[in-house]
Each structure stands twice: as structure tokens, then as C-alpha cells.
Short mmCIF file of C-alpha atoms in Angstrom, two decimals:
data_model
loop_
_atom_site.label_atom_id
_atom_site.label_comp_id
_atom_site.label_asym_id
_atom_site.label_seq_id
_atom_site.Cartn_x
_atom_site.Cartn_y
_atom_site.Cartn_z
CA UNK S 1 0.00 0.00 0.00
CA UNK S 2 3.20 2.39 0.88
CA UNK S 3 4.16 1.46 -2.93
CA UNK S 4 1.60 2.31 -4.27
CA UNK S 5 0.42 5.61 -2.78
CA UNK S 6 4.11 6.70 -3.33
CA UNK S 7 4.23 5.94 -6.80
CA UNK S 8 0.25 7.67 -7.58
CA UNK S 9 1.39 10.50 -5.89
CA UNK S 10 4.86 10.78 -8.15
CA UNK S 11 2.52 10.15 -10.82
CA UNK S 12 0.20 13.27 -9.97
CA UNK S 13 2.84 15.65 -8.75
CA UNK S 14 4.21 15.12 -12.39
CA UNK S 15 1.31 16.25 -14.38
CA UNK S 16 0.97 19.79 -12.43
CA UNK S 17 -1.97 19.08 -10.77
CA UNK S 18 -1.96 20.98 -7.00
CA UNK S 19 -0.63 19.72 -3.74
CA UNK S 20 -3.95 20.43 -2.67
CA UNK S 21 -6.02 18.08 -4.78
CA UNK S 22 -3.13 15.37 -4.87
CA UNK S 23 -3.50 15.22 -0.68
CA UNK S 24 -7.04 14.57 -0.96
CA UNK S 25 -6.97 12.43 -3.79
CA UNK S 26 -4.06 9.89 -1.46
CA UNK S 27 -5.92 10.13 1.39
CA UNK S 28 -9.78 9.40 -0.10
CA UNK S 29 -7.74 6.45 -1.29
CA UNK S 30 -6.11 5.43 1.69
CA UNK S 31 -9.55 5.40 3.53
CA UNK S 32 -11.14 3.29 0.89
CA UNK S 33 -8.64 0.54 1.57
CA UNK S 34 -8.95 1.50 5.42
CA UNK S 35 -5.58 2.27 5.64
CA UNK S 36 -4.69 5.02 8.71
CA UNK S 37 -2.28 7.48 6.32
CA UNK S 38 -0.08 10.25 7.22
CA UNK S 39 0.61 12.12 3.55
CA UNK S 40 2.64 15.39 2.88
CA UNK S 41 2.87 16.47 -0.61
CA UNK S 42 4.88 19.50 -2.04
CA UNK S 43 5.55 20.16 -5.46
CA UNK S 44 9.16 18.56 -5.04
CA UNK S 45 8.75 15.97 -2.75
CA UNK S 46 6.10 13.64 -1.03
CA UNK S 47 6.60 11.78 2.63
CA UNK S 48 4.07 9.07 3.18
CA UNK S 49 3.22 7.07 6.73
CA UNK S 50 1.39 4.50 6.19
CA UNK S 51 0.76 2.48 9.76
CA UNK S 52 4.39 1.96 11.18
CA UNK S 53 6.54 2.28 8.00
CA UNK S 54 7.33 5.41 6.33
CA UNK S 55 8.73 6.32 2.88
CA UNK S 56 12.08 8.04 1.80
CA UNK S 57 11.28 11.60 0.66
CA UNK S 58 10.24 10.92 -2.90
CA UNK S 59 11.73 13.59 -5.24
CA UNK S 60 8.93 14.36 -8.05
CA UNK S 61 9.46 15.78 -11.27
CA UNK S 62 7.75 19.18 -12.14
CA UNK S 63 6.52 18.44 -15.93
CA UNK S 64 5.05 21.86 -16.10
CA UNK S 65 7.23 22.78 -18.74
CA UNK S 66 7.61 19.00 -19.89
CA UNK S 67 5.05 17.48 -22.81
CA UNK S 68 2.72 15.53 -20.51
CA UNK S 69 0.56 13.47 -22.01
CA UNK S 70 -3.17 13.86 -21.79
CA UNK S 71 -4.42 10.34 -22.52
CA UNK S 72 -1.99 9.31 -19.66
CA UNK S 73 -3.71 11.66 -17.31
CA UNK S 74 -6.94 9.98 -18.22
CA UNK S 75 -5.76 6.84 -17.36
CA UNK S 76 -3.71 7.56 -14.29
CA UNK S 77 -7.74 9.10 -13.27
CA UNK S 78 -9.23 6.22 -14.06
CA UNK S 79 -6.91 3.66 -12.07
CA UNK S 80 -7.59 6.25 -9.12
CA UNK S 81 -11.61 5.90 -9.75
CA UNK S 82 -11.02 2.13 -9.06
CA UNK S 83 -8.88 2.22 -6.33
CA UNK S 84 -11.03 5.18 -4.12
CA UNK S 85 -13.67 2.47 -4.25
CA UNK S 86 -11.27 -0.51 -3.76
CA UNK S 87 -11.81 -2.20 -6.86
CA UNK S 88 -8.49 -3.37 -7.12
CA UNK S 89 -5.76 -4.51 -5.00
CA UNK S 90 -2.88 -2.37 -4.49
CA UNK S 91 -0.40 -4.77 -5.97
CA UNK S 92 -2.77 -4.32 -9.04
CA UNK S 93 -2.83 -0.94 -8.57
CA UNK S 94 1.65 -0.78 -8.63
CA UNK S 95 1.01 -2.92 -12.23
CA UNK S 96 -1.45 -0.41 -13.43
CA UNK S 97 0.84 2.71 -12.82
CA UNK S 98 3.90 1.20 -14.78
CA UNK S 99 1.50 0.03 -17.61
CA UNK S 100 0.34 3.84 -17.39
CA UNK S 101 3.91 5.13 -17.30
CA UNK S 102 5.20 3.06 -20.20
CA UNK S 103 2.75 3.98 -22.52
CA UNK S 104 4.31 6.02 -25.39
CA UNK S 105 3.15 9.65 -27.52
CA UNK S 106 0.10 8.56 -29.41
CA UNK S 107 0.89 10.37 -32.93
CA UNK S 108 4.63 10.71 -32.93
CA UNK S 109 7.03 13.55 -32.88
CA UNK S 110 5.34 14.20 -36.71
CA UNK S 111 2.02 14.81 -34.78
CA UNK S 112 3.52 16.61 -32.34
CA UNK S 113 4.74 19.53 -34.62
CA UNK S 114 1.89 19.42 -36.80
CA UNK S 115 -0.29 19.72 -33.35
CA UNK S 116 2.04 22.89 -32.07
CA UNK S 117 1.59 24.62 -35.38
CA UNK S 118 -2.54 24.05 -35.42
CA UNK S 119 -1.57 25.41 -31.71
CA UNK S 120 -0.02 28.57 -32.60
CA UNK S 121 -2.56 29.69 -35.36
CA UNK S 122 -5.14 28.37 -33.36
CA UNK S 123 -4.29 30.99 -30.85
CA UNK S 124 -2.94 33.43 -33.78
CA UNK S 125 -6.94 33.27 -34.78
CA UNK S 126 -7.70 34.50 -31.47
CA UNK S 127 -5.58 37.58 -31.14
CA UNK S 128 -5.99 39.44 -33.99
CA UNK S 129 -7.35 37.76 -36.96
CA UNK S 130 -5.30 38.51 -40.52
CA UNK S 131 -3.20 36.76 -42.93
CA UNK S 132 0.15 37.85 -41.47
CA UNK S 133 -0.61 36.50 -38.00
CA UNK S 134 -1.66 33.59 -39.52
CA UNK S 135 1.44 32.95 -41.54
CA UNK S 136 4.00 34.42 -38.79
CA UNK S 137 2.07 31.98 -36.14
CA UNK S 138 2.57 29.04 -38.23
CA UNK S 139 5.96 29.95 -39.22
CA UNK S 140 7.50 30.56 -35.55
CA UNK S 141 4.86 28.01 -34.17
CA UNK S 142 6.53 24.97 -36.67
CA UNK S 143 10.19 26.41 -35.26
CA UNK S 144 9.33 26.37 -31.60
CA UNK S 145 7.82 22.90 -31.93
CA UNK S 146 10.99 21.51 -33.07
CA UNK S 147 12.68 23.21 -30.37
CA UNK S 148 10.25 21.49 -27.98
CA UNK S 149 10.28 17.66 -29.64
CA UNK S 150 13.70 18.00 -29.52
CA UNK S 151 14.77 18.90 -25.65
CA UNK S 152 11.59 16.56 -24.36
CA UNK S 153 13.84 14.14 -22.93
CA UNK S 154 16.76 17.02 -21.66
CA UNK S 155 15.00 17.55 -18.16
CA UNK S 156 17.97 19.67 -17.52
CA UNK S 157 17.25 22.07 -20.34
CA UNK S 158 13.38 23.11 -18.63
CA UNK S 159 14.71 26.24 -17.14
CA UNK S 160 16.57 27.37 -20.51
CA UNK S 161 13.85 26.09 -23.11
CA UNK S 162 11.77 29.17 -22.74
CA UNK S 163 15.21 31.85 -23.16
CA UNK S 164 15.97 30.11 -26.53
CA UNK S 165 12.19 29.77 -27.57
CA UNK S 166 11.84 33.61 -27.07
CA UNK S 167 15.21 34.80 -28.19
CA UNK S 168 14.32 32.61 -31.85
CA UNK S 169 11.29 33.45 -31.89
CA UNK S 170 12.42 37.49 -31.44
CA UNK S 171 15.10 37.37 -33.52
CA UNK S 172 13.11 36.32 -36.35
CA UNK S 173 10.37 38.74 -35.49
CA UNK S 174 12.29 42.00 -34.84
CA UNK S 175 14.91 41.12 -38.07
CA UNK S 176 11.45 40.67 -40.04
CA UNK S 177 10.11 44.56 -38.64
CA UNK S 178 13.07 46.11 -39.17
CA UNK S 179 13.63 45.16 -42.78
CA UNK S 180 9.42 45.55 -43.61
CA UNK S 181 8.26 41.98 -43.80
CA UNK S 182 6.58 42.62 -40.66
CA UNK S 183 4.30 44.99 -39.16
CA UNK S 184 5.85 45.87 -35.59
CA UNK S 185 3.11 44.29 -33.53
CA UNK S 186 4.28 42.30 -30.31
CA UNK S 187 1.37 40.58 -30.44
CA UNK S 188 2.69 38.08 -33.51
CA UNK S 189 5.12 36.88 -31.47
CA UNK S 190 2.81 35.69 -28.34
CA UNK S 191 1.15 32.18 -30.16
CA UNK S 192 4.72 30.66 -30.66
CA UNK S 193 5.36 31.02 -27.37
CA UNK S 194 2.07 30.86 -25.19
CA UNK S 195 3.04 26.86 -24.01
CA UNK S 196 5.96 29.12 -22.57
CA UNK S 197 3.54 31.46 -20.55
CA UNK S 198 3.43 30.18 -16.58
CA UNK S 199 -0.58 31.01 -16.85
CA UNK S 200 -1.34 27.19 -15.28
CA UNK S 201 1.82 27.63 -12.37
CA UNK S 202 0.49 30.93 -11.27
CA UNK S 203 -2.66 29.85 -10.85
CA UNK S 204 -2.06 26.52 -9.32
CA UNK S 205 0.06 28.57 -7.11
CA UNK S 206 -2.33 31.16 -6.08
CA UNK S 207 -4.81 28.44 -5.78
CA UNK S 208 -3.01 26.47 -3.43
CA UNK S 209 -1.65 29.65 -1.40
CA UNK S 210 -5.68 30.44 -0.79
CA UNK S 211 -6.31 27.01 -0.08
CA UNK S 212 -3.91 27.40 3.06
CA UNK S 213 -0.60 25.22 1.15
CA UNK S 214 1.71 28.07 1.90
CA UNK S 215 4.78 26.49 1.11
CA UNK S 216 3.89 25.01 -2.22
CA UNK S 217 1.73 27.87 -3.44
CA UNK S 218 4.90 30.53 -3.00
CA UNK S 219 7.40 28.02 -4.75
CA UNK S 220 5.04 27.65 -7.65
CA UNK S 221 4.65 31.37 -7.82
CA UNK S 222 7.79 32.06 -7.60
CA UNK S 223 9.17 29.60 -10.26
CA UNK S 224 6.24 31.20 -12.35
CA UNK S 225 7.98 34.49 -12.42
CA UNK S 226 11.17 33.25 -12.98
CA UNK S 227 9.64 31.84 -16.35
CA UNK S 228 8.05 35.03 -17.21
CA UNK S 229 11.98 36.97 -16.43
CA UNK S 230 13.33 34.22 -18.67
CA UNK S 231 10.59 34.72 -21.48
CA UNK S 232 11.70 38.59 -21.09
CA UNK S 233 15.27 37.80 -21.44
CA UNK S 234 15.14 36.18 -24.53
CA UNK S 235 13.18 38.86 -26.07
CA UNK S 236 15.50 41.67 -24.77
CA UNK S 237 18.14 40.18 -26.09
CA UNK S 238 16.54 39.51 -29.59
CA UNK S 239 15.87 43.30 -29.33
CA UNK S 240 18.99 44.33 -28.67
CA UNK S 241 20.75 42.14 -31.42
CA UNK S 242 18.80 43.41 -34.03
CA UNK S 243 19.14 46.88 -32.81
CA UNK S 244 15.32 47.76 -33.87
CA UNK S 245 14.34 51.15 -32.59
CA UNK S 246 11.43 51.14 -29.72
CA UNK S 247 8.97 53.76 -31.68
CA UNK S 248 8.59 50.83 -34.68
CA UNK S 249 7.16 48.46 -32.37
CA UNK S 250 3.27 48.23 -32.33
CA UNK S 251 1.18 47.28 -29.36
CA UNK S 252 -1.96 47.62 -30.67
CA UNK S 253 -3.77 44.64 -32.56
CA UNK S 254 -4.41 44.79 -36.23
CA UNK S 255 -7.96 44.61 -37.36
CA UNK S 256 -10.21 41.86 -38.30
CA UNK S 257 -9.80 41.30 -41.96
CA UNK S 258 -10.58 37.74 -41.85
CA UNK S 259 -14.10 37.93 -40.34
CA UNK S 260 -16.07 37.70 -37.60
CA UNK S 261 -16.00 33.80 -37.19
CA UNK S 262 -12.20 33.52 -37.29
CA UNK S 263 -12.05 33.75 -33.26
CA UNK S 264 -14.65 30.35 -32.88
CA UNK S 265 -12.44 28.42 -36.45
CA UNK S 266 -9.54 29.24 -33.81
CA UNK S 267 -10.93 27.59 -31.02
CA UNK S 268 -11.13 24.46 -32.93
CA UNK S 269 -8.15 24.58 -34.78
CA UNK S 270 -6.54 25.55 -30.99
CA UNK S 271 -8.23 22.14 -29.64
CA UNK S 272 -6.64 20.12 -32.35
CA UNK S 273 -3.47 21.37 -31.47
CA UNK S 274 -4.11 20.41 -28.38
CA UNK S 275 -5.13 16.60 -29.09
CA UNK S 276 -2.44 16.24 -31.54
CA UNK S 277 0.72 17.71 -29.44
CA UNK S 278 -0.58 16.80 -25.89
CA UNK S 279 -1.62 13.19 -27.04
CA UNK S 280 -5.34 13.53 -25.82
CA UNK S 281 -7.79 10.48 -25.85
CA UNK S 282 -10.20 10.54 -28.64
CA UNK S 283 -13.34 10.17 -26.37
CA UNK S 284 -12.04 13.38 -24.33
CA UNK S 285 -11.58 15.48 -27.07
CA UNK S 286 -15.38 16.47 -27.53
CA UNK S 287 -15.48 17.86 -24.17
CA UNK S 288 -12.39 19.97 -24.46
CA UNK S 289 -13.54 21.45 -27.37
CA UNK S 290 -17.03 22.00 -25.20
CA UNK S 291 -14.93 23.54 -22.05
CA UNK S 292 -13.20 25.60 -24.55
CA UNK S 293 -15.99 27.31 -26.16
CA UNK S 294 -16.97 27.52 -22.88
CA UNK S 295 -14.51 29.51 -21.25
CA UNK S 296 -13.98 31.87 -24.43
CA UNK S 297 -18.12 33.06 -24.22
CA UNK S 298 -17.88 33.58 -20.17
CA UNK S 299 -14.55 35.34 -21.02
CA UNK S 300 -16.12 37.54 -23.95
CA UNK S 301 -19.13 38.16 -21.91
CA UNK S 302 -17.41 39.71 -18.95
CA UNK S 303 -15.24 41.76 -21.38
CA UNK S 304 -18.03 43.46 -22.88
CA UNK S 305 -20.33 44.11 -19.93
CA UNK S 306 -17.73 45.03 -17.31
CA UNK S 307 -13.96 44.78 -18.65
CA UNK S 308 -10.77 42.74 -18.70
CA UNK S 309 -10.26 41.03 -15.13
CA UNK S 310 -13.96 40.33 -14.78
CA UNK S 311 -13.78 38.89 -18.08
CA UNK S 312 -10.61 36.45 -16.83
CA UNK S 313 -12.69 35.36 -13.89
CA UNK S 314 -16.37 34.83 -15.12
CA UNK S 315 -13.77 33.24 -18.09
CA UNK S 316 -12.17 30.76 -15.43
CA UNK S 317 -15.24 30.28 -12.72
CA UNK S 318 -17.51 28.53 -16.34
CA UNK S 319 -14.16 26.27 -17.46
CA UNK S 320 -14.04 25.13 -13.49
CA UNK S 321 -17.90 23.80 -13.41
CA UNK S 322 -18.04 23.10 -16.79
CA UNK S 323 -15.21 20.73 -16.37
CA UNK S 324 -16.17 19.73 -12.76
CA UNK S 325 -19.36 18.46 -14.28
CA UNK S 326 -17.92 16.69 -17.33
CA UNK S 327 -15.49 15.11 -14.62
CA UNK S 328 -18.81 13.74 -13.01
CA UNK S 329 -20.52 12.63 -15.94
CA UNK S 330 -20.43 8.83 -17.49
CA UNK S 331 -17.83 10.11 -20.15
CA UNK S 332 -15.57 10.67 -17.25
CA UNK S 333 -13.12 13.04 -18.52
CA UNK S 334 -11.26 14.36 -15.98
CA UNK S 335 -11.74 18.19 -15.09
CA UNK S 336 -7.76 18.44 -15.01
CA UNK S 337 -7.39 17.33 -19.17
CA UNK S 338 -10.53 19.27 -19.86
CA UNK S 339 -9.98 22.57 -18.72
CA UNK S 340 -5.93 22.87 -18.91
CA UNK S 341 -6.40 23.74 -22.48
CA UNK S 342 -8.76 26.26 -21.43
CA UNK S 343 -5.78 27.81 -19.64
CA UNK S 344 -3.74 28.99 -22.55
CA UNK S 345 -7.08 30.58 -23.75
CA UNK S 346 -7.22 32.63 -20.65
CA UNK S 347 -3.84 33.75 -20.42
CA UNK S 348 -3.21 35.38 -24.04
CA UNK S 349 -6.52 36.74 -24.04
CA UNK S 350 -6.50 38.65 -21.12
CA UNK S 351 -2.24 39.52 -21.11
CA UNK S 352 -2.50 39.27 -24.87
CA UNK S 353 -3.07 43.28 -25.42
CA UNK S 354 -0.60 44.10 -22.22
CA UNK S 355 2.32 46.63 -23.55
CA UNK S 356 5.15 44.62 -23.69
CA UNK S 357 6.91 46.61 -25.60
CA UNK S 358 6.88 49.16 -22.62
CA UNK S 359 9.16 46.33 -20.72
CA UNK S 360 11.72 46.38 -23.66
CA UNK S 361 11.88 50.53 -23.63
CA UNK S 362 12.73 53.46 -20.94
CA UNK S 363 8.33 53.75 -19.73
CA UNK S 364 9.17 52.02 -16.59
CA UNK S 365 6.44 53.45 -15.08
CA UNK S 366 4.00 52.03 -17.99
CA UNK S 367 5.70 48.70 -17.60
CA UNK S 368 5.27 48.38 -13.82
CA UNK S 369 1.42 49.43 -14.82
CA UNK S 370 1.58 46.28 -16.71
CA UNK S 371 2.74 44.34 -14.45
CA UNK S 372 0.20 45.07 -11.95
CA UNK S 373 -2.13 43.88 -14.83
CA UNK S 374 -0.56 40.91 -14.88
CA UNK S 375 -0.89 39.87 -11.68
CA UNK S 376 -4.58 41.08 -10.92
CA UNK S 377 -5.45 38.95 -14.15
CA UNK S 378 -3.69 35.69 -12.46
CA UNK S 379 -5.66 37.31 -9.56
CA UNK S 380 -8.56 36.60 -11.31
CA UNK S 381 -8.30 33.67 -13.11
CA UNK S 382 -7.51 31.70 -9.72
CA UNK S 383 -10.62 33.10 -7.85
CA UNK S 384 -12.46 31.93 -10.79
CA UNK S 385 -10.79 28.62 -10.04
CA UNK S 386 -11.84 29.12 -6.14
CA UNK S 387 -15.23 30.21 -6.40
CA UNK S 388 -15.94 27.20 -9.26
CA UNK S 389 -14.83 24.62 -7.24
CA UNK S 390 -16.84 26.15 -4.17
CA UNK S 391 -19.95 25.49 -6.29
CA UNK S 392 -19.15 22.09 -7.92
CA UNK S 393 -18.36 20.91 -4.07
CA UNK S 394 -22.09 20.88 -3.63
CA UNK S 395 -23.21 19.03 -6.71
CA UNK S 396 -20.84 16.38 -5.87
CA UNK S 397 -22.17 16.31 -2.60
CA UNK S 398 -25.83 15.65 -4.05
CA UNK S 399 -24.78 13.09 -6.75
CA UNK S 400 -23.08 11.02 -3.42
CA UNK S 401 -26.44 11.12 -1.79
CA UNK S 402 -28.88 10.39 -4.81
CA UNK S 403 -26.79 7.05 -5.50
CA UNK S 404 -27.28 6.11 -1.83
CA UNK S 405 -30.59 6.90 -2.17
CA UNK S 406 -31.23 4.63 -5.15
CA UNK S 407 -29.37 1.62 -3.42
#
């Protein structure tokens, strides 16, 4: 039983998933075999008691900025469905988590760069939809794909994956503005490298600091920032290569010239993306696509009636019970694979029009504004999180009590 808890809680910490859920999930299991636990879960490391025998700290692997795989996820769920009702023993359990672990990308490395580039102009779609987005998104999306198929097995090249992704991915952009291929909007260069953006470890992290896991909600934030100084690095350094003056840079998007639809064809080219790079499960994909469409219209909506943030949180708080409920229902997707696509909707659209180009110049004072925007929009987006799961808790609660009440 110490084996196995030990190696489903590797297992989780690996995906991204908070401390927070990953405690509950050990211990819900550890009553169904009625097993007395002691469990302690950082994003790092895990100790586990279980009776008089103890494990070794377990070091985990943060995958955040690894290519987990989404039809793994659903499996590792469903092996934990069985086991917090018992079904199996946990020796059977211990066989089920290598099977899990062994089980290889679905489509390839091919489908993997074809999936990044649907990814990128998926995305591209959604920031400001016109031809040159579209071609620049594909173009730096197919380069940064590489970049990532190639370094997927380097665990020791996480931390500098996201400098060389943005300093590319710069280079190519500012060389392109300053001889008048391009137009000088930063916003081309954002759906090559969303993957890059800490969107999910921010909120994770706020989400765990509200939920009272200090320790691990402060080291996630913090390694979130370091990603986002990393991301800047690059692109100062592209700047400063190709000597492009500040005043040529455009913050603004370009207009609409593809039409009013092109925002909802990027959703679903986004989602493929998505199931192609990520390796999702056929069955799941359906209800991605659903949670994404979802999040985009509570986004929208709160952008038009009140504004930005309240668009990132009414955004986040529909993708929570929407995927809370498709987690419940006989399809049993799991809420984590269907709304962590959801994220990288969230995160461009509501950072998407922030000045970056005021962090590359001398308006300090603009750029701190910016960052402030930053971090209320994380703000939001984890409340969103909060307040969702606060009302799913409930409907859980009554599904538990109607199945009694049938037996």
C-alpha cells in the first residue's frame, strides 16, 4: 500500500496538478482501503506514513514545462476511480501505474509539430485575426515545436527552453520589422510562445496559497515568475541584437480582416493542437472542445459588460464547473485534461493586449502598470478557479447522496 500511494502520488505531482487536490486524492484512497495514512505532498517531494513504516522523501518531477501526455492523465484518473472504491488490490494498482507510465506519444514527434503549429494559429486566430498573423504563427509556431520535440527528454534544459524559444522566436520577429516583412506588432510573437507562458503555475500557485498550502503555493509562484523573467530575457536580447528602434514596435492589434468567425475556427483549430501535441484520448476530445468554447463566451461576456479582469474570472469560474461536471458525468473526462487547455485561452486573451513593448523601452512606469495587470489577471483567473470549485463541491455532494438513495 506504501508502494503504491508513493508511486500515484509521483505520478500526480508530475502532471501539475496541486498539492492540494493530490492530498485529498491519497488520502480518499487510503480510507477506501482502510488504511490510517499520514501524507505530505509538495511540489518537489512527497513523505508518506502509512501504519508503522514510512517512505524516503520521494523527489517528483515538475513536468510543467515537460510534454505531458493527456491520454496518460486519463488513465492515471481512471486507475484512481477504481482504487477510491477498492476495486483493485494495491499490488494491481503498482502494475497499473507502470503500464500507465510506459505507454508512449500517441501520434509521434510528426504529430507533435503538426499539433504545435494548429496550436499557434489556433491561438494566432484569437488575437488578432489577418493573414500575417496567420502565416507568422505558423511559421515561428513549426520552429518552436521543433525546439520542444527536440529537448523533451533534456530535463535539464526546462529552465533554458523558454530563453531560446523567445530569443528565436524574437530574432526572427524584430529582423522581419526592421527590414518591412513585418508589421511591428508584439502581439505576432505571443502564439509561438504561449506553451511558454506560466498562466497554469500561477494559478495553481495562487490556488493552493488560498487554499492554506503556503509552502507550495509561494514556490510555484515564484518559479512562475522566474519563467516570465526568462521569457523577457530572450526577447531583450533579440531586441537588442537586431538593434530595432522602440517607436517601430506596435502594441496595438491589427484589425479583423478575416471575419467575424475567425475567433470560434480558432478555437477548434486551438483544440486540435491540443489533441495532436498533448496526445489527448479521442473520447475526451469532444469535451475539451465544449470547455473551450466555454470559457472563451464567459470570457467575452465579462469583457463586454464590465472589462478585462472580470472577463478572466467569469472566463475561469464557467471552465471550473463546466469541467467539474464533465469530470462527473459517465464520459468521465477528468476536469484536469478538460480545462488545462482552457488555460492557454485565458492567459493570451487577457495579457494578450498588455504593452510589452513598454518592458523592452525606458516607460518604466507604464511597464510596472503592466505588471500590476498581470498579476490582478492571475488574480482573477484563480478566484475563478476558487469560487468554481466552491460550487461544484455541492453538486458532488448531491450526486453522493442520490446514488445512496437509489441503493
Amino acid at each position: 500500500m506504501l508502494t503504491f500511494l508513493a508511486g500515484l502520488g509521483k505520478a500526480l505531482s508530475s502532471t501539475g496538478i496541486s498539492v492540494t487536490t493530490i492530498q485529498s486524492i491519497l488520502y480518499n484512497v487510503a480510507r477506501a482501503y482502510q488504511v490510517k495514512a499520514e501524507i505530505l505532498v509538495f511540489t518537489t517531494f512527497i513523505i508518506i506514513k502509512v501504519g508503522d513504516e514510512e517512505s524516503s522523501p520521494l523527489t517528483t518531477v515538475n513536468q510543467i514545462y515537460g510534454l505531458s501526455q493527456l491520454n496518460t492523465i486519463s488513465e492515471l484518473y481512471e486507475l484512481i476511480y477504481k482504487v477510491e472504491k477498492a476495486e483493485i488490490t494495491p499490488r494491481e494498482g503498482i502494475k497499473c501505474l507502470k503500464k500507465i507510465n510506459a505507454h508512449p506519444h500517441r501520434f509521434g514527434k510528426i504529430g507533435m509539430l503538426i499539433g504545435y503549429v494548429f496550436f499557434a494559429v489556433g491561438l494566432g486566430l484569437l488575437l488578432q485575426p489577418n493573414s500575417q498573423q496567420l502565416i507568422v504563427s505558423g511559421i515561428l509556431g513549426f520552429l518552436v515545436g521543433i525546439l520542444l520535440i527536440f529537448t523533451q527528454d533534456k530535463p535539464r534544459l526546462a529552465l533554458i527552453k523558454p530563453v531560446i524559444g523567445s530569443f528565436l522566436v524574437s530574432i526572427i520577429f524584430f529582423w522581419g520589422v526592421k527590414n518591412g516583412f513585418l508589421t511591428g506588432s508584439i502581439l505576432l510573437i505571443i502564439p509561438a510562445l504561449a506553451y511558454f507562458l506560466p498562466g497554469a503555475t500561477l494559478t495553481t500557485g495562487m490556488f493552493e496559497l488560498a487554499s492554506g498550502d503556503l509552502i507550495s503555493g509561494a514556490s510555484r509562484v515564484i518559479y512562475g515568475i522566474t519563467i516570465l523573467f526568462l521569457l523577457l530575457f530572450g526577447v531583450l536580447n533579440g531586441f537588442k541584437i537586431i538593434g530595432l528602434p522602440q517607436e517601430d514596435l506596435l502594441v496595438v492589434a491589427a484589425a479583423n480582416t478575416i471575419g467575424w468567425w475567425a475567433p470560434y475556427i480558432g478555437i477548434m483549430l486551438f483544440g486540435i493542437g491540443m489533441f495532436l501535441f498533448l496526445s489527448m484520448r479521442n473520447r475526451d476530445f469532444p469535451w475539451v472542445i465544449i470547455v473551450l468554447y466555454v470559457a472563451f463566451l464567459g470570457q467575452s461576456l465579462g469583457n463586454y459588460f464590465i472589462g478585462g479582469f472580470f472577463g478572466a474570472f467569469f472566463g475561469s469560474l464557467l471552465m471550473t464547473i463546466s469541467g467539474a461536471l464533465i469530470g462527473r458525468s459517465p464520459m468521465r473526462t477528468p476536469s484536469f485534461v478538460s480545462t488545462l487547455s482552457a488555460f492557454w485561452l485565458l492567459v493570451p486573451g487577457s495579457l494578450g493586449f498588455i504593452t510589452l513593448a513598454n518592458l523592452i523601452g525606458p516607460n518604466y512606469s507604464s511597464g510596472i502598470a503592466d505588471v500590476i495587470q498581470v498579476i490582478m489577471s492571475v488574480v482573477a483567473i484563480s478566484l475563478g478557479l476558487l469560487i468554481g470549485a466552491v460550487i461544484a463541491e455541492p453538486l458532488k455532494l448531491q450526486k453522493i447522496k442520490l446514488k445512496k438513495f437509489k441503493k
